[in-house]
PDB file of C-alpha atoms and ligand atoms in Angstrom:
ATOM      1  CA  MET A   1      -3.318   7.705 -14.792  1.00 70.00           C
ATOM      2  CA  LEU A   2      -2.121   5.118 -13.089  1.00 77.00           C
ATOM      3  CA  VAL A   3      -0.647   1.973 -15.254  1.00 74.00           C
ATOM      4  CA  ALA A   4      -1.977  -0.892 -15.516  1.00 82.00           C
ATOM      5  CA  MET A   5       0.669  -3.363 -14.234  1.00 96.00           C
ATOM      6  CA  LYS A   6       1.255  -7.420 -13.290  1.00 98.00           C
ATOM      7  CA  ALA A   7       1.810  -8.545  -9.730  1.00 98.00           C
ATOM      8  CA  VAL A   8       4.255 -11.393  -8.817  1.00 98.00           C
ATOM      9  CA  ILE A   9       3.512 -13.437  -5.225  1.00 98.00           C
ATOM     10  CA  PRO A  10       6.511 -14.817  -4.612  1.00 96.00           C
ATOM     11  CA  ALA A  11       5.706 -18.009  -2.230  1.00 94.00           C
ATOM     12  CA  ALA A  12       8.316 -20.448  -2.699  1.00 86.00           C
ATOM     13  CA  GLY A  13       9.722 -20.688   0.671  1.00 85.00           C
ATOM     14  CA  TRP A  14       9.918 -23.184   2.991  1.00 85.00           C
ATOM     15  CA  GLY A  15       8.048 -21.752   5.770  1.00 87.00           C
ATOM     16  CA  VAL A  16      10.489 -23.038   8.429  1.00 91.00           C
ATOM     17  CA  ARG A  17       9.800 -20.685  10.976  1.00 92.00           C
ATOM     18  CA  PHE A  18       6.393 -22.643  11.325  1.00 95.00           C
ATOM     19  CA  LEU A  19       6.958 -26.127  11.542  1.00 95.00           C
ATOM     20  CA  PRO A  20       6.210 -27.992  12.329  1.00 95.00           C
ATOM     21  CA  LEU A  21       3.281 -26.523  10.659  1.00 93.00           C
ATOM     22  CA  THR A  22       4.430 -26.182   7.396  1.00 92.00           C
ATOM     23  CA  LYS A  23       6.120 -28.940   6.611  1.00 91.00           C
ATOM     24  CA  GLU A  24       3.583 -30.270   3.779  1.00 89.00           C
ATOM     25  CA  GLN A  25       1.413 -27.473   3.524  1.00 91.00           C
ATOM     26  CA  PRO A  26       2.445 -23.949   2.449  1.00 94.00           C
ATOM     27  CA  LYS A  27       2.667 -20.972   4.911  1.00 93.00           C
ATOM     28  CA  GLU A  28       1.174 -19.388   2.190  1.00 95.00           C
ATOM     29  CA  MET A  29      -1.738 -21.233   3.090  1.00 95.00           C
ATOM     30  CA  LEU A  30      -2.256 -20.425   6.793  1.00 95.00           C
ATOM     31  CA  PRO A  31      -6.098 -19.674   8.059  1.00 95.00           C
ATOM     32  CA  VAL A  32      -6.505 -15.980   9.018  1.00 96.00           C
ATOM     33  CA  ILE A  33     -10.394 -16.719  10.286  1.00 95.00           C
ATOM     34  CA  ASP A  34     -11.624 -17.895   7.391  1.00 93.00           C
ATOM     35  CA  LYS A  35      -9.200 -17.158   4.316  1.00 95.00           C
ATOM     36  CA  PRO A  36      -5.251 -18.478   3.629  1.00 96.00           C
ATOM     37  CA  VAL A  37      -3.263 -15.897   4.337  1.00 96.00           C
ATOM     38  CA  ILE A  38      -2.613 -15.631  -0.047  1.00 97.00           C
ATOM     39  CA  GLN A  39      -6.066 -14.877  -0.829  1.00 97.00           C
ATOM     40  CA  TYR A  40      -5.809 -11.547   1.401  1.00 97.00           C
ATOM     41  CA  VAL A  41      -2.364 -10.816  -1.029  1.00 98.00           C
ATOM     42  CA  VAL A  42      -4.833 -11.781  -4.087  1.00 98.00           C
ATOM     43  CA  GLU A  43      -7.291  -9.629  -3.435  1.00 97.00           C
ATOM     44  CA  GLU A  44      -5.526  -6.456  -2.508  1.00 97.00           C
ATOM     45  CA  ALA A  45      -3.930  -6.882  -6.241  1.00 97.00           C
ATOM     46  CA  ALA A  46      -7.569  -7.547  -7.526  1.00 97.00           C
ATOM     47  CA  ALA A  47      -8.772  -3.890  -5.499  1.00 97.00           C
ATOM     48  CA  ALA A  48      -5.770  -1.932  -6.830  1.00 97.00           C
ATOM     49  CA  GLY A  49      -6.619  -3.183 -10.698  1.00 96.00           C
ATOM     50  CA  ILE A  50      -4.299  -5.241 -11.139  1.00 97.00           C
ATOM     51  CA  GLY A  51      -5.530  -8.510 -13.176  1.00 95.00           C
ATOM     52  CA  ASP A  52      -2.626 -10.522 -14.499  1.00 97.00           C
ATOM     53  CA  ILE A  53      -1.353 -12.576 -11.181  1.00 98.00           C
ATOM     54  CA  ILE A  54       2.017 -14.386 -11.527  1.00 98.00           C
ATOM     55  CA  ILE A  55       2.873 -16.444  -7.913  1.00 97.00           C
ATOM     56  CA  ILE A  56       6.522 -18.221  -7.591  1.00 97.00           C
ATOM     57  CA  THR A  57       5.470 -21.891  -5.889  1.00 94.00           C
ATOM     58  CA  GLY A  58       7.751 -24.663  -5.292  1.00 90.00           C
ATOM     59  CA  ARG A  59       6.893 -28.513  -3.965  1.00 84.00           C
ATOM     60  CA  HIS A  60       4.506 -28.583  -1.708  1.00 84.00           C
ATOM     61  CA  LYS A  61       2.504 -25.770  -2.830  1.00 89.00           C
ATOM     62  CA  ARG A  62       0.100 -27.746  -5.111  1.00 90.00           C
ATOM     63  CA  THR A  63      -2.479 -26.527  -2.541  1.00 94.00           C
ATOM     64  CA  ILE A  64      -2.276 -22.305  -3.094  1.00 95.00           C
ATOM     65  CA  GLU A  65      -3.431 -23.573  -7.077  1.00 95.00           C
ATOM     66  CA  ASP A  66      -6.515 -26.006  -6.665  1.00 94.00           C
ATOM     67  CA  HIS A  67      -7.619 -23.234  -3.692  1.00 96.00           C
ATOM     68  CA  PHE A  68      -8.398 -20.722  -6.708  1.00 96.00           C
ATOM     69  CA  ASP A  69      -9.223 -22.981  -8.662  1.00 93.00           C
ATOM     70  CA  ARG A  70     -12.627 -23.382  -9.599  1.00 93.00           C
ATOM     71  CA  SER A  71     -14.276 -26.450  -7.788  1.00 92.00           C
ATOM     72  CA  PHE A  72     -17.886 -27.047  -9.292  1.00 93.00           C
ATOM     73  CA  GLU A  73     -18.582 -30.171  -7.329  1.00 93.00           C
ATOM     74  CA  LEU A  74     -18.540 -27.716  -4.214  1.00 95.00           C
ATOM     75  CA  GLU A  75     -20.847 -24.884  -5.259  1.00 94.00           C
ATOM     76  CA  SER A  76     -23.626 -27.022  -6.604  1.00 94.00           C
ATOM     77  CA  ILE A  77     -23.445 -29.204  -3.380  1.00 95.00           C
ATOM     78  CA  LEU A  78     -23.929 -25.014  -1.826  1.00 95.00           C
ATOM     79  CA  ARG A  79     -26.130 -23.636  -4.328  1.00 94.00           C
ATOM     80  CA  ASN A  80     -28.778 -27.099  -3.628  1.00 93.00           C
ATOM     81  CA  GLY A  81     -28.461 -26.506  -0.151  1.00 91.00           C
ATOM     82  CA  ASN A  82     -29.472 -23.008  -0.288  1.00 90.00           C
ATOM     83  CA  ARG A  83     -26.011 -21.723   1.441  1.00 93.00           C
ATOM     84  CA  LYS A  84     -25.279 -18.977  -0.971  1.00 93.00           C
ATOM     85  CA  ALA A  85     -23.283 -17.059   1.742  1.00 92.00           C
ATOM     86  CA  LEU A  86     -20.925 -20.144   1.388  1.00 93.00           C
ATOM     87  CA  LEU A  87     -21.310 -20.369  -2.283  1.00 94.00           C
ATOM     88  CA  ASP A  88     -20.480 -16.882  -2.873  1.00 93.00           C
ATOM     89  CA  SER A  89     -17.770 -17.147  -0.479  1.00 93.00           C
ATOM     90  CA  ILE A  90     -15.631 -19.751  -2.907  1.00 92.00           C
ATOM     91  CA  SER A  91     -17.114 -19.519  -6.514  1.00 91.00           C
ATOM     92  CA  GLY A  92     -15.346 -15.957  -7.335  1.00 91.00           C
ATOM     93  CA  LEU A  93     -12.171 -16.350  -5.937  1.00 93.00           C
ATOM     94  CA  HIS A  94     -10.639 -17.790 -10.194  1.00 92.00           C
ATOM     95  CA  GLU A  95     -12.376 -14.659 -11.363  1.00 91.00           C
ATOM     96  CA  LEU A  96      -9.947 -12.166  -8.535  1.00 92.00           C
ATOM     97  CA  ALA A  97      -7.163 -12.027 -11.355  1.00 93.00           C
ATOM     98  CA  ASP A  98      -5.414 -14.212 -14.092  1.00 96.00           C
ATOM     99  CA  LEU A  99      -3.334 -16.356 -12.130  1.00 96.00           C
ATOM    100  CA  HIS A 100      -0.110 -18.019 -13.876  1.00 97.00           C
ATOM    101  CA  TYR A 101       2.625 -20.148 -11.025  1.00 97.00           C
ATOM    102  CA  ILE A 102       6.514 -20.747 -12.149  1.00 96.00           C
ATOM    103  CA  ARG A 103       8.075 -23.251 -10.073  1.00 93.00           C
ATOM    104  CA  GLN A 104      11.461 -21.814  -8.657  1.00 93.00           C
ATOM    105  CA  HIS A 105      13.016 -25.328  -8.457  1.00 88.00           C
ATOM    106  CA  GLU A 106      15.512 -24.110  -6.066  1.00 85.00           C
ATOM    107  CA  GLN A 107      15.028 -22.457  -2.663  1.00 86.00           C
ATOM    108  CA  ARG A 108      17.345 -19.993  -4.130  1.00 91.00           C
ATOM    109  CA  GLY A 109      16.077 -16.638  -2.170  1.00 93.00           C
ATOM    110  CA  LEU A 110      13.436 -13.790  -2.058  1.00 95.00           C
ATOM    111  CA  GLY A 111      15.484 -11.896  -5.419  1.00 97.00           C
ATOM    112  CA  ASP A 112      15.787 -15.673  -7.157  1.00 96.00           C
ATOM    113  CA  ALA A 113      11.764 -16.120  -7.200  1.00 96.00           C
ATOM    114  CA  VAL A 114      11.187 -12.891  -8.108  1.00 98.00           C
ATOM    115  CA  TYR A 115      13.716 -13.237 -11.421  1.00 97.00           C
ATOM    116  CA  ARG A 116      11.791 -16.307 -12.267  1.00 97.00           C
ATOM    117  CA  ALA A 117       8.815 -14.230 -13.084  1.00 97.00           C
ATOM    118  CA  ARG A 118      11.006 -12.242 -15.810  1.00 97.00           C
ATOM    119  CA  HIS A 119       9.754 -13.154 -19.225  1.00 97.00           C
ATOM    120  CA  HIS A 120       6.333 -13.020 -18.058  1.00 97.00           C
ATOM    121  CA  VAL A 121       6.815  -9.522 -16.750  1.00 97.00           C
ATOM    122  CA  GLY A 122       8.459  -8.205 -19.655  1.00 95.00           C
ATOM    123  CA  ASN A 123       9.852  -5.435 -20.262  1.00 96.00           C
ATOM    124  CA  GLU A 124       7.334  -3.279 -17.751  1.00 96.00           C
ATOM    125  CA  PRO A 125       6.881  -1.847 -14.160  1.00 98.00           C
ATOM    126  CA  PHE A 126       5.403  -4.747 -12.174  1.00 98.00           C
ATOM    127  CA  ALA A 127       4.372  -4.724  -8.589  1.00 98.00           C
ATOM    128  CA  VAL A 128       5.897  -7.170  -5.522  1.00 98.00           C
ATOM    129  CA  MET A 129       3.351  -8.594  -3.008  1.00 98.00           C
ATOM    130  CA  LEU A 130       5.165 -10.925  -0.475  1.00 96.00           C
ATOM    131  CA  GLY A 131       2.472 -13.963  -0.331  1.00 91.00           C
ATOM    132  CA  ASP A 132       2.626 -13.515   4.234  1.00 91.00           C
ATOM    133  CA  THR A 133       2.185  -9.654   4.615  1.00 93.00           C
ATOM    134  CA  ILE A 134      -1.515  -8.911   5.059  1.00 95.00           C
ATOM    135  CA  HIS A 135      -3.208  -4.625   4.606  1.00 96.00           C
ATOM    136  CA  VAL A 136      -5.433  -3.235   6.099  1.00 94.00           C
ATOM    137  CA  SER A 137      -5.860   0.334   4.122  1.00 96.00           C
ATOM    138  CA  GLU A 138      -8.318   1.995   2.657  1.00 96.00           C
ATOM    139  CA  VAL A 139      -6.578   2.416  -0.762  1.00 98.00           C
ATOM    140  CA  PRO A 140      -4.696  -0.962  -1.034  1.00 98.00           C
ATOM    141  CA  VAL A 141      -0.536  -0.477  -0.282  1.00 98.00           C
ATOM    142  CA  VAL A 142       0.075  -1.666  -3.249  1.00 98.00           C
ATOM    143  CA  LYS A 143      -2.663   1.222  -4.927  1.00 98.00           C
ATOM    144  CA  GLN A 144      -0.291   3.916  -2.772  1.00 98.00           C
ATOM    145  CA  LEU A 145       3.028   2.506  -4.941  1.00 98.00           C
ATOM    146  CA  MET A 146       2.183   2.656  -7.787  1.00 98.00           C
ATOM    147  CA  GLN A 147       0.584   6.016  -7.677  1.00 97.00           C
ATOM    148  CA  VAL A 148       3.947   7.287  -6.199  1.00 98.00           C
ATOM    149  CA  HIS A 149       5.697   5.424  -9.228  1.00 97.00           C
ATOM    150  CA  ALA A 150       2.766   6.523 -11.264  1.00 96.00           C
ATOM    151  CA  ARG A 151       4.120  10.703 -10.674  1.00 96.00           C
ATOM    152  CA  THR A 152       7.620   9.561 -10.226  1.00 96.00           C
ATOM    153  CA  GLY A 153       8.632   6.991 -12.634  1.00 96.00           C
ATOM    154  CA  ARG A 154      10.437   5.325  -9.919  1.00 97.00           C
ATOM    155  CA  ALA A 155      10.657   1.702  -8.327  1.00 98.00           C
ATOM    156  CA  VAL A 156       9.482   2.469  -4.691  1.00 98.00           C
ATOM    157  CA  ILE A 157       9.008   0.217  -1.384  1.00 98.00           C
ATOM    158  CA  ALA A 158       7.108   0.371   1.210  1.00 98.00           C
ATOM    159  CA  ALA A 159       8.684   1.165   3.601  1.00 98.00           C
ATOM    160  CA  GLU A 160       7.611   0.826   7.851  1.00 97.00           C
ATOM    161  CA  ARG A 161       8.951   1.765  11.264  1.00 97.00           C
ATOM    162  CA  VAL A 162       9.935  -0.843  12.887  1.00 94.00           C
ATOM    163  CA  PRO A 163       9.978  -1.053  16.506  1.00 92.00           C
ATOM    164  CA  GLY A 164      14.397  -0.973  18.030  1.00 86.00           C
ATOM    165  CA  GLU A 165      14.324  -5.330  18.904  1.00 88.00           C
ATOM    166  CA  LYS A 166      12.376  -6.170  15.338  1.00 90.00           C
ATOM    167  CA  VAL A 167      14.888  -3.747  12.710  1.00 94.00           C
ATOM    168  CA  LYS A 168      17.413  -7.178  12.456  1.00 93.00           C
ATOM    169  CA  ASP A 169      14.655  -9.215  11.377  1.00 92.00           C
ATOM    170  CA  TYR A 170      13.923  -6.920   8.617  1.00 95.00           C
ATOM    171  CA  GLY A 171      15.589  -5.058   4.785  1.00 96.00           C
ATOM    172  CA  VAL A 172      16.549  -1.756   6.535  1.00 97.00           C
ATOM    173  CA  LEU A 173      16.667   1.723   4.807  1.00 97.00           C
ATOM    174  CA  ASP A 174      19.175   4.786   4.975  1.00 97.00           C
ATOM    175  CA  ALA A 175      17.428   7.541   3.523  1.00 97.00           C
ATOM    176  CA  VAL A 176      16.240  10.524   3.466  1.00 97.00           C
ATOM    177  CA  ARG A 177      12.881  12.350   3.591  1.00 97.00           C
ATOM    178  CA  MET A 178      11.925  14.488   0.687  1.00 97.00           C
ATOM    179  CA  GLU A 179       7.915  14.641   1.203  1.00 96.00           C
ATOM    180  CA  ASP A 180       5.492  13.735   3.667  1.00 95.00           C
ATOM    181  CA  ARG A 181       6.137   9.940   3.586  1.00 98.00           C
ATOM    182  CA  LEU A 182       8.322   9.497   0.346  1.00 98.00           C
ATOM    183  CA  TYR A 183      11.876   9.238   0.916  1.00 98.00           C
ATOM    184  CA  ASP A 184      14.806   8.691  -1.520  1.00 98.00           C
ATOM    185  CA  VAL A 185      16.773   6.174  -0.576  1.00 98.00           C
ATOM    186  CA  LYS A 186      20.351   6.190   0.054  1.00 97.00           C
ATOM    187  CA  ASP A 187      20.979   2.385   0.838  1.00 96.00           C
ATOM    188  CA  LEU A 188      19.700  -1.096   1.639  1.00 96.00           C
ATOM    189  CA  VAL A 189      20.473  -3.777   4.014  1.00 95.00           C
ATOM    190  CA  GLU A 190      18.770  -7.238   4.449  1.00 94.00           C
ATOM    191  CA  LYS A 191      18.871  -8.467   7.670  1.00 94.00           C
ATOM    192  CA  PRO A 192      21.462  -6.086   9.625  1.00 94.00           C
ATOM    193  CA  ARG A 193      23.062  -6.853  13.140  1.00 92.00           C
ATOM    194  CA  PRO A 194      21.407  -4.216  15.842  1.00 87.00           C
ATOM    195  CA  GLU A 195      24.767  -1.953  15.893  1.00 88.00           C
ATOM    196  CA  GLU A 196      24.636  -1.529  12.170  1.00 91.00           C
ATOM    197  CA  ALA A 197      20.683  -0.905  11.000  1.00 93.00           C
ATOM    198  CA  PRO A 198      20.815   2.388   9.530  1.00 94.00           C
ATOM    199  CA  SER A 199      17.791   3.817  10.940  1.00 96.00           C
ATOM    200  CA  ASP A 200      14.219   1.966  12.082  1.00 96.00           C
ATOM    201  CA  LEU A 201      12.548   2.294   8.702  1.00 97.00           C
ATOM    202  CA  CYS A 202      12.159  -1.153   7.001  1.00 97.00           C
ATOM    203  CA  ILE A 203      10.875  -2.828   3.840  1.00 97.00           C
ATOM    204  CA  ALA A 204       7.601  -3.815   4.477  1.00 96.00           C
ATOM    205  CA  GLY A 205       7.002  -6.656   1.933  1.00 95.00           C
ATOM    206  CA  THR A 206       5.677  -4.359  -1.526  1.00 98.00           C
ATOM    207  CA  TYR A 207       7.199  -3.224  -4.378  1.00 98.00           C
ATOM    208  CA  VAL A 208       6.516  -1.981  -7.821  1.00 98.00           C
ATOM    209  CA  LEU A 209       9.752  -2.435  -9.855  1.00 98.00           C
ATOM    210  CA  THR A 210      10.726  -0.879 -13.177  1.00 98.00           C
ATOM    211  CA  PRO A 211      11.751  -4.017 -15.044  1.00 97.00           C
ATOM    212  CA  GLY A 212      15.819  -2.800 -14.906  1.00 97.00           C
ATOM    213  CA  ILE A 213      15.572  -5.512 -11.770  1.00 98.00           C
ATOM    214  CA  PHE A 214      15.891  -8.046 -13.156  1.00 98.00           C
ATOM    215  CA  GLU A 215      19.571  -7.270 -14.778  1.00 98.00           C
ATOM    216  CA  CYS A 216      20.227  -6.170 -11.031  1.00 98.00           C
ATOM    217  CA  LEU A 217      19.206  -9.722  -9.605  1.00 98.00           C
ATOM    218  CA  GLU A 218      21.409 -11.590 -12.845  1.00 97.00           C
ATOM    219  CA  ARG A 219      24.579  -9.686 -11.414  1.00 96.00           C
ATOM    220  CA  THR A 220      23.534 -10.490  -7.762  1.00 96.00           C
ATOM    221  CA  GLU A 221      25.388 -12.836  -5.453  1.00 95.00           C
ATOM    222  CA  PRO A 222      23.906 -14.892  -2.801  1.00 94.00           C
ATOM    223  CA  GLY A 223      23.875 -12.863   0.081  1.00 92.00           C
ATOM    224  CA  TYR A 224      22.444 -12.995   3.684  1.00 91.00           C
ATOM    225  CA  ASN A 225      21.470 -16.091   4.555  1.00 90.00           C
ATOM    226  CA  GLY A 226      23.470 -17.689   1.357  1.00 93.00           C
ATOM    227  CA  GLU A 227      20.568 -16.604  -0.775  1.00 93.00           C
ATOM    228  CA  VAL A 228      20.108 -14.254  -3.206  1.00 95.00           C
ATOM    229  CA  GLN A 229      18.452 -11.339  -1.414  1.00 95.00           C
ATOM    230  CA  LEU A 230      16.210  -9.088  -3.515  1.00 97.00           C
ATOM    231  CA  THR A 231      17.498  -6.013  -0.907  1.00 97.00           C
ATOM    232  CA  ASP A 232      20.627  -5.846  -2.410  1.00 97.00           C
ATOM    233  CA  ALA A 233      19.432  -6.644  -6.217  1.00 98.00           C
ATOM    234  CA  LEU A 234      17.679  -3.014  -4.999  1.00 98.00           C
ATOM    235  CA  ARG A 235      20.995  -1.672  -4.091  1.00 97.00           C
ATOM    236  CA  LEU A 236      22.240  -2.092  -7.587  1.00 98.00           C
ATOM    237  CA  LEU A 237      18.644  -0.595  -8.935  1.00 98.00           C
ATOM    238  CA  ARG A 238      19.439   2.356  -6.722  1.00 98.00           C
ATOM    239  CA  GLU A 239      22.668   3.296  -8.104  1.00 97.00           C
ATOM    240  CA  LYS A 240      21.008   2.654 -11.990  1.00 96.00           C
ATOM    241  CA  GLU A 241      18.141   4.819 -12.092  1.00 97.00           C
ATOM    242  CA  GLY A 242      17.263   5.565  -7.768  1.00 97.00           C
ATOM    243  CA  LEU A 243      14.509   4.140  -5.801  1.00 98.00           C
ATOM    244  CA  LEU A 244      11.848   5.267  -3.368  1.00 98.00           C
ATOM    245  CA  ALA A 245      10.638   4.040  -0.344  1.00 98.00           C
ATOM    246  CA  TRP A 246       6.433   5.336   0.394  1.00 98.00           C
ATOM    247  CA  GLU A 247       6.140   5.087   4.654  1.00 98.00           C
ATOM    248  CA  PHE A 248       2.584   3.502   3.553  1.00 98.00           C
ATOM    249  CA  VAL A 249      -0.906   4.303   4.668  1.00 98.00           C
ATOM    250  CA  GLY A 250      -2.624   1.488   6.763  1.00 97.00           C
ATOM    251  CA  LYS A 251      -1.708  -1.403   9.294  1.00 96.00           C
ATOM    252  CA  ARG A 252       0.200  -4.383   7.928  1.00 96.00           C
ATOM    253  CA  TYR A 253       0.531  -8.052   9.796  1.00 95.00           C
ATOM    254  CA  ASP A 254       3.595  -9.383   9.224  1.00 92.00           C
ATOM    255  CA  ILE A 255       2.832 -13.942   9.380  1.00 93.00           C
ATOM    256  CA  GLY A 256       6.425 -14.203   8.762  1.00 90.00           C
ATOM    257  CA  ASP A 257       5.899 -16.339  11.750  1.00 92.00           C
ATOM    258  CA  ILE A 258       3.777 -17.187  14.990  1.00 95.00           C
ATOM    259  CA  PRO A 259       3.996 -14.698  16.623  1.00 93.00           C
ATOM    260  CA  GLY A 260       2.998 -11.953  13.532  1.00 92.00           C
ATOM    261  CA  TRP A 261       0.344 -15.131  13.010  1.00 95.00           C
ATOM    262  CA  LEU A 262      -1.463 -15.383  16.156  1.00 95.00           C
ATOM    263  CA  SER A 263      -1.681 -11.271  16.331  1.00 93.00           C
ATOM    264  CA  ALA A 264      -3.526 -11.134  13.110  1.00 95.00           C
ATOM    265  CA  GLN A 265      -5.815 -13.680  13.604  1.00 94.00           C
ATOM    266  CA  LEU A 266      -6.212 -12.485  16.794  1.00 94.00           C
ATOM    267  CA  GLU A 267      -6.893  -8.793  16.083  1.00 94.00           C
ATOM    268  CA  LEU A 268      -8.266  -9.539  13.095  1.00 95.00           C
ATOM    269  CA  ALA A 269     -11.168 -11.673  14.655  1.00 95.00           C
ATOM    270  CA  LEU A 270     -11.611  -9.179  17.150  1.00 94.00           C
ATOM    271  CA  LYS A 271     -12.793  -6.438  14.741  1.00 93.00           C
ATOM    272  CA  HIS A 272     -14.562  -9.396  12.564  1.00 94.00           C
ATOM    273  CA  PRO A 273     -18.308  -7.835  11.984  1.00 93.00           C
ATOM    274  CA  VAL A 274     -19.110 -11.495  12.684  1.00 92.00           C
ATOM    275  CA  TYR A 275     -16.944 -13.403  15.154  1.00 94.00           C
ATOM    276  CA  GLY A 276     -15.873 -10.377  16.860  1.00 95.00           C
ATOM    277  CA  GLU A 277     -18.831  -9.848  19.806  1.00 96.00           C
ATOM    278  CA  ARG A 278     -18.210 -13.230  20.938  1.00 95.00           C
ATOM    279  CA  LEU A 279     -14.470 -13.755  20.997  1.00 94.00           C
ATOM    280  CA  ARG A 280     -13.999 -10.762  22.816  1.00 94.00           C
ATOM    281  CA  GLU A 281     -16.956 -12.178  25.400  1.00 94.00           C
ATOM    282  CA  ARG A 282     -15.543 -14.983  25.401  1.00 93.00           C
ATOM    283  CA  ILE A 283     -12.186 -13.675  26.169  1.00 93.00           C
ATOM    284  CA  LYS A 284     -13.848 -11.380  29.567  1.00 93.00           C
ATOM    285  CA  GLU A 285     -15.344 -14.848  30.579  1.00 92.00           C
ATOM    286  CA  LEU A 286     -11.750 -16.258  30.539  1.00 91.00           C
ATOM    287  CA  ASP A 287     -10.510 -13.145  32.134  1.00 89.00           C
ATOM    288  CA  ARG A 288     -12.790 -13.312  34.873  1.00 91.00           C
ATOM    289  CA  LYS A 289     -12.099 -16.821  35.579  1.00 89.00           C
ATOM    290  CA  GLU A 290      -8.351 -17.007  35.194  1.00 85.00           C
ATOM    291  CA  HIS A 291      -7.169 -13.911  34.982  1.00 80.00           C
ATOM    292  CA  PHE A 292      -4.781 -14.538  32.478  1.00 75.00           C
ATOM    293  CA  LEU A 293      -4.791 -10.468  30.988  1.00 75.00           C
TER     294      LEU A 293
HETATM  295  C1  LIG B 301      11.572 -10.108   3.065  1.00 81.33           C
HETATM  296  C2  LIG B 301      12.904  -9.460   2.582  1.00 81.33           C
HETATM  297  C3  LIG B 301      12.899  -8.050   3.596  1.00 81.33           C
HETATM  298  C4  LIG B 301      11.719  -7.608   3.874  1.00 81.33           C
HETATM  299  C5  LIG B 301      10.867  -8.610   4.923  1.00 81.33           C
HETATM  300  C6  LIG B 301       8.950  -7.999   5.056  1.00 81.33           C
HETATM  301  O1  LIG B 301      12.041 -11.119   4.635  1.00 81.33           O
HETATM  302  O2  LIG B 301      14.051 -10.109   1.968  1.00 81.33           O
HETATM  303  O3  LIG B 301      13.762  -7.335   3.212  1.00 81.33           O
HETATM  304  O4  LIG B 301      11.828  -6.391   5.310  1.00 81.33           O
HETATM  305  O5  LIG B 301      10.593  -9.068   3.982  1.00 81.33           O
HETATM  306  O6  LIG B 301       8.377  -8.863   5.533  1.00 81.33           O
HETATM  307  P1  LIG B 301      11.705 -11.787   4.877  1.00 81.33           P
HETATM  308  O7  LIG B 301      10.559 -11.870   5.695  1.00 81.33           O
HETATM  309  O8  LIG B 301      11.020 -12.971   3.436  1.00 81.33           O
HETATM  310  O9  LIG B 301      12.767 -12.819   5.627  1.00 81.33           O
END
């Protein structure tokens, strides 16, 4: 039986890798086809049965709250204009889950952002879903982790193999395989230098954690980049309670920088049931004229 749990979505970072685009708008609101990135994340949580979501926000992040609010005026315009599909695309957003917002007043890192949620989460296991990760999978990736947690009682993080040159951009795992896709984590290191990376198995941005993480976060000093890193607190949690990693089934799009965002847009647009065909035709046409492929 899956235990109902809350999810924390940290969405307070500056988004510096997207400047100037994110100077005044949150990177979590960047569009991917017709939805902002964070809507995919909230939809994944809702699809996993998570009904209570805490979004950690900060300055310049107010449009996130507005996006999930009801807009009676816009709904009535669409209703009166008989624009049902568009109406449907916005009218249920506020019902996806109970959304709560906690502001991180100072950007002290991912670990600190998660720590802000401690009072709301309480003494229960909970999910952490980064606000810039989109998954395409049959079973929501967060649900896969909830299933592992349900049968082991341990904290578990989603992991993915990453090409060599990209490993330095991730938290990296030293882990021993226990069974198909399941690993016992021995150590973790945040954004190691290539020669120091323990493997190519990386932290993929979705976690199911036990409440013990909060005490670990209290003991965690600023690390990589002068920020309180969740990865460093997870090392302490591992010592205390053990830690698992799950090589998830599905595909992950990391909207963490401009190349990642552009390729997610392209790939998802090409597969899109409404826009895919036209885009493919357009690309072929451009290639015929300009031979850019
Ligand atoms: C964060 C985590 C890192 C993880 C990554 C996944 O880093 O700190 O451990 O591998 O997300 O996307 P960020 O990308 O926010 O710098």
